[in-house]
Amino acid sequence: MTPAERERTSTARIATVQIKTGQIDWAALTDRVLACCADIAACTEVPGQITRTFLCAPMRDVHARLGSWAAELNLETQVDAGGNWRAVRRSADAAAPTLIIASHLDSVPNAGAYDGVLGVVLGLALLEAQGAVPLPYHVELVGFSEEEGVRFSVPFIGSRALIGTADVLLDLADTQGQTVAQAITAYGLDPAELDAARFVGEVLGYFEIHIEQGPVLEAEGRAAAPVSAIAGQARLNLSLTGKANHAGTTPMGLRRDALTGASELVLAAEELARQTPGLVATIGSMHVLPGASNVIPGEVQFTLDVRHAEDAVRMEALSKLLKRAEQIATERSLTFASELRMEERATPMDPGLGALLAAALEAEGRPAAPLVSGAGHDAMLVGQFWPAVMLFVRSPGGLSHHPDETVLPGDVEVALKVGTRFLRLLADQGR
Amino acid sequence: MTPAERERTSTARIATVQIKTGQIDWAALTDRVLACCADIAACTEVPGQITRTFLCAPMRDVHARLGSWAAELNLETQVDAGGNWRAVRRSADAAAPTLIIASHLDSVPNAGAYDGVLGVVLGLALLEAQGAVPLPYHVELVGFSEEEGVRFSVPFIGSRALIGTADVLLDLADTQGQTVAQAITAYGLDPAELDAARFVGEVLGYFEIHIEQGPVLEAEGRAAAPVSAIAGQARLNLSLTGKANHAGTTPMGLRRDALTGASELVLAAEELARQTPGLVATIGSMHVLPGASNVIPGEVQFTLDVRHAEDAVRMEALSKLLKRAEQIATERSLTFASELRMEERATPMDPGLGALLAAALEAEGRPAAPLVSGAGHDAMLVGQFWPAVMLFVRSPGGLSHHPDETVLPGDVEVALKVGTRFLRLLADQGR
């Protein structure tokens, strides 16, 4: 046995001992997590749906429900000026660093009950599972006020407040003309105190549990997986313009059909993504003009969404596709135009925290191969400042942003056990 | 010289003699045709546009303008119960057959000045060019009330009245709830007399001059061409259904993208049409659902329009494309559905009349290779009853159904001269 192997076996053993004391009723704690998610799902702006945008009135009820569980655990709670719900479990060592456990409390319109909320509620359950066992780090649990970007068309207000970059958003207005600053004031908070929402102190790590919102874990028959990186992405508006003409009187050789050109690009994007491991490329929106059955399309307006865990791979793929589009336009006497609407760099998760999370999964007898997150998460912003890691929980049917979004209770129990081991492994890491 | 060649030279000579008398000022007659088209363009339901639907009020002004020219030529005129404007030039031989010269007087919304109208006005000019020269046939000039199908969503009301098949349309309602019968009554005509609108008697032929509404004559540098057939067509509504999913979290291998499937079919249709002489295939309308840049398309609704001069070729092509669509759906785990929305058989023009029209073009020193009409025309319906032929006049830019639709004055003069020769060749045919 090498020293590294001995070390790993040793930390796994310690975590196992703790969990094997039998003091934790995992099934009951899982039930409590699911019941709390259901309670929070009842806090909504739109009756009959789950809809919670930045600092909407029902967010007070969410905070109250989390607060009553936090009170049982003797956590110090507050709502910061960015609208984040925060609860702290102090270590005996005041100078200890902090593990931040977080996810978001807002939702898309007509959402499911687990996107975001599950990670915050599981944070409470993880602290309950720790019980009175001392930890050599503080834990700060954060329920971010906003991640989905619904109300102000810009996402991540909560995590930006935590890392201290939210002040530039204060003057953004929603469709009613109310700014972020006014929304903060209307909720009874003070935008002038936004700077105090920034986390100051030594961060041991950032840990976010989130539903996968995709089909990979289900396809692989796995309950949960660590996330190795959040993919970078580029979104573009594209157009091909030819000439609208009569579908009956214009021979094939005299056409400048924008849709046949666009179809070539759709298939080129699919082929490139299939040939490039980890790349996804999507044309999700397409408008064909003028759009009559007997008129050759004169213009097609469409989008392109390209994502990969490595920025260089994504950028090379995008460059190839834009070159291909120019080539198609030349061959077909069309005009091609593109506009970069959004670009975000990839965020690698912390390899050290990833290895601990993998060890926790393996100790539970679970495969630990990491996934790349194709969707953006708060960990994407936080991960640029502090070491971050995510645990994905299987999404049945890959379904999310939909009222039918769900989780399997068995998977939530796995996440609880894995998270509990992760917290212990992190505690034992320095020994 | 064979007897046939001698016969042809002889008839061409006779026509030439008539035209070479110098009594006809072609340029002045061309100007009159264009001026009359401009006058009629001023008769519109929508000020600032050219819009004339079935028996709209401005149609009275159209009839009045045509009527005053017809009066100069001593023609007998009437408006039949189907709303068709009709003018007759009697032959000295009462038992003679009739040449019907016709086109339509209605328009699409915001139309050009020549689609339909040019053929009726050129009919008057052809009769003026004949002057007092006797013809061994009656000529009946018809300005059809309706060809575009705008008001009642069913086209060809005028030509259906002429061939006696319009009665089934009487109960069709427009978007205001007014039926064809009520529109006829409101105009001061009697729907009960619709049967009397049917042409009874021996028809020598049907002759329609129409703008090409396509780019072929312009591309070939030709002023006019005979039409050998009106293409048959099929129009279908198609759909491919897969599964909408997150563009970031769904790997390429787990996608059921309806748009990539539809794109394959778009390109298959184009390729088949390019490989099949005379075939045109068009996907003109496409709706991509749900239509967000970060969501994989779950459903695509689109159309397919296939046309060819030979029904067997068209039907084989359509069958191949539907089979290909099923194959694409199987390969991509999509569901394919198709609905035949419209099917019209091809209408060959009369070969004898076509040969006379070709001879008239050649006598004018013009190439006479025929075109196939990819668009529907009144000749399509009439040609199922009586020998019919069409002369296409070049459409600059291939433009039609648009305010910028135009004709070149030189081309109108060619059409006048060719039509005049055609009428003489037809007169001399029986000798």
PDB file of N, CA and C in Angstrom, chain A residues 293-347:
ATOM      1  N   SER A 293     -46.031  28.503 -48.582  1.00  0.00           N
ATOM      2  CA  SER A 293     -45.698  27.184 -49.130  1.00  0.00           C
ATOM      3  C   SER A 293     -45.275  27.262 -50.596  1.00  0.00           C
ATOM      4  N   ASN A 294     -45.761  28.282 -51.326  1.00  0.00           N
ATOM      5  CA  ASN A 294     -45.432  28.376 -52.752  1.00  0.00           C
ATOM      6  C   ASN A 294     -44.427  29.488 -53.067  1.00  0.00           C
ATOM      7  N   VAL A 295     -43.658  29.885 -52.063  1.00  0.00           N
ATOM      8  CA  VAL A 295     -42.633  30.911 -52.269  1.00  0.00           C
ATOM      9  C   VAL A 295     -41.281  30.386 -51.774  1.00  0.00           C
ATOM     10  N   ILE A 296     -40.258  30.478 -52.625  1.00  0.00           N
ATOM     11  CA  ILE A 296     -38.905  30.071 -52.252  1.00  0.00           C
ATOM     12  C   ILE A 296     -38.411  30.987 -51.137  1.00  0.00           C
ATOM     13  N   PRO A 297     -37.905  30.414 -50.042  1.00  0.00           N
ATOM     14  CA  PRO A 297     -37.447  31.264 -48.925  1.00  0.00           C
ATOM     15  C   PRO A 297     -36.347  32.240 -49.350  1.00  0.00           C
ATOM     16  N   GLY A 298     -36.581  33.524 -49.091  1.00  0.00           N
ATOM     17  CA  GLY A 298     -35.605  34.544 -49.437  1.00  0.00           C
ATOM     18  C   GLY A 298     -34.660  34.856 -48.298  1.00  0.00           C
ATOM     19  N   GLU A 299     -35.078  34.509 -47.077  1.00  0.00           N
ATOM     20  CA  GLU A 299     -34.240  34.825 -45.922  1.00  0.00           C
ATOM     21  C   GLU A 299     -34.508  33.830 -44.797  1.00  0.00           C
ATOM     22  N   VAL A 300     -33.446  33.419 -44.134  1.00  0.00           N
ATOM     23  CA  VAL A 300     -33.591  32.578 -42.946  1.00  0.00           C
ATOM     24  C   VAL A 300     -32.790  33.223 -41.820  1.00  0.00           C
ATOM     25  N   GLN A 301     -33.472  33.477 -40.709  1.00  0.00           N
ATOM     26  CA  GLN A 301     -32.831  34.003 -39.500  1.00  0.00           C
ATOM     27  C   GLN A 301     -32.779  32.867 -38.500  1.00  0.00           C
ATOM     28  N   PHE A 302     -31.584  32.553 -37.988  1.00  0.00           N
ATOM     29  CA  PHE A 302     -31.481  31.424 -37.079  1.00  0.00           C
ATOM     30  C   PHE A 302     -30.393  31.650 -36.045  1.00  0.00           C
ATOM     31  N   THR A 303     -30.352  30.770 -35.059  1.00  0.00           N
ATOM     32  CA  THR A 303     -29.396  30.917 -33.965  1.00  0.00           C
ATOM     33  C   THR A 303     -28.411  29.752 -33.993  1.00  0.00           C
ATOM     34  N   LEU A 304     -27.275  29.957 -33.355  1.00  0.00           N
ATOM     35  CA  LEU A 304     -26.300  28.878 -33.182  1.00  0.00           C
ATOM     36  C   LEU A 304     -25.794  28.944 -31.749  1.00  0.00           C
ATOM     37  N   ASP A 305     -25.813  27.803 -31.076  1.00  0.00           N
ATOM     38  CA  ASP A 305     -25.371  27.699 -29.682  1.00  0.00           C
ATOM     39  C   ASP A 305     -24.302  26.618 -29.664  1.00  0.00           C
ATOM     40  N   VAL A 306     -23.068  26.979 -29.258  1.00  0.00           N
ATOM     41  CA  VAL A 306     -21.942  26.035 -29.264  1.00  0.00           C
ATOM     42  C   VAL A 306     -21.321  26.003 -27.863  1.00  0.00           C
ATOM     43  N   ARG A 307     -21.127  24.794 -27.317  1.00  0.00           N
ATOM     44  CA  ARG A 307     -20.585  24.679 -25.949  1.00  0.00           C
ATOM     45  C   ARG A 307     -19.530  23.572 -25.863  1.00  0.00           C
ATOM     46  N   HIS A 308     -18.517  23.816 -25.038  1.00  0.00           N
ATOM     47  CA  HIS A 308     -17.502  22.799 -24.762  1.00  0.00           C
ATOM     48  C   HIS A 308     -16.788  23.157 -23.464  1.00  0.00           C
ATOM     49  N   ALA A 309     -16.236  22.119 -22.806  1.00  0.00           N
ATOM     50  CA  ALA A 309     -15.527  22.328 -21.543  1.00  0.00           C
ATOM     51  C   ALA A 309     -14.200  23.046 -21.758  1.00  0.00           C
ATOM     52  N   GLU A 310     -13.660  22.982 -22.997  1.00  0.00           N
ATOM     53  CA  GLU A 310     -12.404  23.675 -23.279  1.00  0.00           C
ATOM     54  C   GLU A 310     -12.660  24.796 -24.273  1.00  0.00           C
ATOM     55  N   ASP A 311     -12.285  25.994 -23.867  1.00  0.00           N
ATOM     56  CA  ASP A 311     -12.570  27.159 -24.705  1.00  0.00           C
ATOM     57  C   ASP A 311     -11.928  27.047 -26.087  1.00  0.00           C
ATOM     58  N   ALA A 312     -10.713  26.496 -26.138  1.00  0.00           N
ATOM     59  CA  ALA A 312     -10.010  26.418 -27.416  1.00  0.00           C
ATOM     60  C   ALA A 312     -10.770  25.525 -28.398  1.00  0.00           C
ATOM     61  N   VAL A 313     -11.322  24.428 -27.877  1.00  0.00           N
ATOM     62  CA  VAL A 313     -12.084  23.511 -28.742  1.00  0.00           C
ATOM     63  C   VAL A 313     -13.353  24.207 -29.254  1.00  0.00           C
ATOM     64  N   ARG A 314     -14.036  24.894 -28.320  1.00  0.00           N
ATOM     65  CA  ARG A 314     -15.257  25.606 -28.719  1.00  0.00           C
ATOM     66  C   ARG A 314     -14.954  26.668 -29.774  1.00  0.00           C
ATOM     67  N   MET A 315     -13.891  27.430 -29.545  1.00  0.00           N
ATOM     68  CA  MET A 315     -13.596  28.536 -30.467  1.00  0.00           C
ATOM     69  C   MET A 315     -13.175  28.020 -31.844  1.00  0.00           C
ATOM     70  N   GLU A 316     -12.448  26.899 -31.860  1.00  0.00           N
ATOM     71  CA  GLU A 316     -12.056  26.340 -33.148  1.00  0.00           C
ATOM     72  C   GLU A 316     -13.290  25.829 -33.906  1.00  0.00           C
ATOM     73  N   ALA A 317     -14.197  25.193 -33.151  1.00  0.00           N
ATOM     74  CA  ALA A 317     -15.413  24.676 -33.791  1.00  0.00           C
ATOM     75  C   ALA A 317     -16.246  25.821 -34.369  1.00  0.00           C
ATOM     76  N   LEU A 318     -16.383  26.888 -33.587  1.00  0.00           N
ATOM     77  CA  LEU A 318     -17.180  28.023 -34.049  1.00  0.00           C
ATOM     78  C   LEU A 318     -16.559  28.638 -35.302  1.00  0.00           C
ATOM     79  N   SER A 319     -15.242  28.759 -35.270  1.00  0.00           N
ATOM     80  CA  SER A 319     -14.556  29.331 -36.423  1.00  0.00           C
ATOM     81  C   SER A 319     -14.757  28.479 -37.670  1.00  0.00           C
ATOM     82  N   LYS A 320     -14.710  27.150 -37.504  1.00  0.00           N
ATOM     83  CA  LYS A 320     -14.955  26.247 -38.634  1.00  0.00           C
ATOM     84  C   LYS A 320     -16.379  26.419 -39.189  1.00  0.00           C
ATOM     85  N   LEU A 321     -17.341  26.555 -38.282  1.00  0.00           N
ATOM     86  CA  LEU A 321     -18.731  26.660 -38.732  1.00  0.00           C
ATOM     87  C   LEU A 321     -18.999  27.989 -39.443  1.00  0.00           C
ATOM     88  N   LEU A 322     -18.379  29.058 -38.942  1.00  0.00           N
ATOM     89  CA  LEU A 322     -18.576  30.357 -39.604  1.00  0.00           C
ATOM     90  C   LEU A 322     -17.928  30.341 -40.989  1.00  0.00           C
ATOM     91  N   LYS A 323     -16.785  29.661 -41.085  1.00  0.00           N
ATOM     92  CA  LYS A 323     -16.116  29.544 -42.383  1.00  0.00           C
ATOM     93  C   LYS A 323     -16.982  28.725 -43.354  1.00  0.00           C
ATOM     94  N   ARG A 324     -17.568  27.651 -42.801  1.00  0.00           N
ATOM     95  CA  ARG A 324     -18.442  26.806 -43.627  1.00  0.00           C
ATOM     96  C   ARG A 324     -19.652  27.609 -44.109  1.00  0.00           C
ATOM     97  N   ALA A 325     -20.179  28.467 -43.222  1.00  0.00           N
ATOM     98  CA  ALA A 325     -21.348  29.275 -43.600  1.00  0.00           C
ATOM     99  C   ALA A 325     -20.997  30.228 -44.735  1.00  0.00           C
ATOM    100  N   GLU A 326     -19.814  30.830 -44.666  1.00  0.00           N
ATOM    101  CA  GLU A 326     -19.365  31.739 -45.735  1.00  0.00           C
ATOM    102  C   GLU A 326     -19.245  30.980 -47.058  1.00  0.00           C
ATOM    103  N   GLN A 327     -18.721  29.752 -46.940  1.00  0.00           N
ATOM    104  CA  GLN A 327     -18.536  28.908 -48.122  1.00  0.00           C
ATOM    105  C   GLN A 327     -19.896  28.553 -48.753  1.00  0.00           C
ATOM    106  N   ILE A 328     -20.849  28.176 -47.910  1.00  0.00           N
ATOM    107  CA  ILE A 328     -22.198  27.856 -48.391  1.00  0.00           C
ATOM    108  C   ILE A 328     -22.791  29.078 -49.080  1.00  0.00           C
ATOM    109  N   ALA A 329     -22.623  30.249 -48.458  1.00  0.00           N
ATOM    110  CA  ALA A 329     -23.179  31.481 -49.022  1.00  0.00           C
ATOM    111  C   ALA A 329     -22.569  31.753 -50.399  1.00  0.00           C
ATOM    112  N   THR A 330     -21.265  31.572 -50.514  1.00  0.00           N
ATOM    113  CA  THR A 330     -20.607  31.803 -51.806  1.00  0.00           C
ATOM    114  C   THR A 330     -21.123  30.830 -52.859  1.00  0.00           C
ATOM    115  N   GLU A 331     -21.188  29.552 -52.493  1.00  0.00           N
ATOM    116  CA  GLU A 331     -21.636  28.523 -53.443  1.00  0.00           C
ATOM    117  C   GLU A 331     -23.067  28.762 -53.921  1.00  0.00           C
ATOM    118  N   ARG A 332     -23.888  29.347 -53.049  1.00  0.00           N
ATOM    119  CA  ARG A 332     -25.316  29.471 -53.358  1.00  0.00           C
ATOM    120  C   ARG A 332     -25.744  30.905 -53.668  1.00  0.00           C
ATOM    121  N   SER A 333     -24.779  31.808 -53.820  1.00  0.00           N
ATOM    122  CA  SER A 333     -25.090  33.224 -54.077  1.00  0.00           C
ATOM    123  C   SER A 333     -26.010  33.794 -53.006  1.00  0.00           C
ATOM    124  N   LEU A 334     -25.699  33.465 -51.768  1.00  0.00           N
ATOM    125  CA  LEU A 334     -26.445  34.018 -50.640  1.00  0.00           C
ATOM    126  C   LEU A 334     -25.545  34.999 -49.892  1.00  0.00           C
ATOM    127  N   THR A 335     -26.153  35.778 -49.010  1.00  0.00           N
ATOM    128  CA  THR A 335     -25.388  36.653 -48.130  1.00  0.00           C
ATOM    129  C   THR A 335     -25.477  36.097 -46.721  1.00  0.00           C
ATOM    130  N   PHE A 336     -24.335  35.950 -46.072  1.00  0.00           N
ATOM    131  CA  PHE A 336     -24.318  35.419 -44.707  1.00  0.00           C
ATOM    132  C   PHE A 336     -23.948  36.525 -43.730  1.00  0.00           C
ATOM    133  N   ALA A 337     -24.663  36.584 -42.628  1.00  0.00           N
ATOM    134  CA  ALA A 337     -24.314  37.539 -41.571  1.00  0.00           C
ATOM    135  C   ALA A 337     -24.383  36.829 -40.227  1.00  0.00           C
ATOM    136  N   SER A 338     -23.480  37.212 -39.310  1.00  0.00           N
ATOM    137  CA  SER A 338     -23.507  36.616 -37.977  1.00  0.00           C
ATOM    138  C   SER A 338     -23.230  37.679 -36.929  1.00  0.00           C
ATOM    139  N   GLU A 339     -23.831  37.487 -35.782  1.00  0.00           N
ATOM    140  CA  GLU A 339     -23.662  38.436 -34.678  1.00  0.00           C
ATOM    141  C   GLU A 339     -23.474  37.613 -33.402  1.00  0.00           C
ATOM    142  N   LEU A 340     -22.358  37.832 -32.709  1.00  0.00           N
ATOM    143  CA  LEU A 340     -22.102  37.125 -31.449  1.00  0.00           C
ATOM    144  C   LEU A 340     -22.942  37.779 -30.366  1.00  0.00           C
ATOM    145  N   ARG A 341     -23.886  37.025 -29.813  1.00  0.00           N
ATOM    146  CA  ARG A 341     -24.836  37.611 -28.862  1.00  0.00           C
ATOM    147  C   ARG A 341     -24.377  37.399 -27.429  1.00  0.00           C
ATOM    148  N   MET A 342     -23.628  36.310 -27.198  1.00  0.00           N
ATOM    149  CA  MET A 342     -23.218  35.985 -25.832  1.00  0.00           C
ATOM    150  C   MET A 342     -22.038  35.043 -25.908  1.00  0.00           C
ATOM    151  N   GLU A 343     -21.049  35.264 -25.049  1.00  0.00           N
ATOM    152  CA  GLU A 343     -19.924  34.334 -24.993  1.00  0.00           C
ATOM    153  C   GLU A 343     -19.498  34.218 -23.542  1.00  0.00           C
ATOM    154  N   GLU A 344     -19.347  32.992 -23.064  1.00  0.00           N
ATOM    155  CA  GLU A 344     -18.875  32.764 -21.695  1.00  0.00           C
ATOM    156  C   GLU A 344     -17.780  31.724 -21.725  1.00  0.00           C
ATOM    157  N   ARG A 345     -16.692  32.009 -21.005  1.00  0.00           N
ATOM    158  CA  ARG A 345     -15.572  31.082 -20.961  1.00  0.00           C
ATOM    159  C   ARG A 345     -15.937  29.857 -20.117  1.00  0.00           C
ATOM    160  N   ALA A 346     -15.264  28.752 -20.358  1.00  0.00           N
ATOM    161  CA  ALA A 346     -15.457  27.549 -19.549  1.00  0.00           C
ATOM    162  C   ALA A 346     -14.892  27.770 -18.153  1.00  0.00           C
ATOM    163  N   THR A 347     -15.493  27.120 -17.148  1.00  0.00           N
ATOM    164  CA  THR A 347     -14.991  27.206 -15.779  1.00  0.00           C
ATOM    165  C   THR A 347     -14.639  25.798 -15.299  1.00  0.00           C
TER     166      THR A 347
END
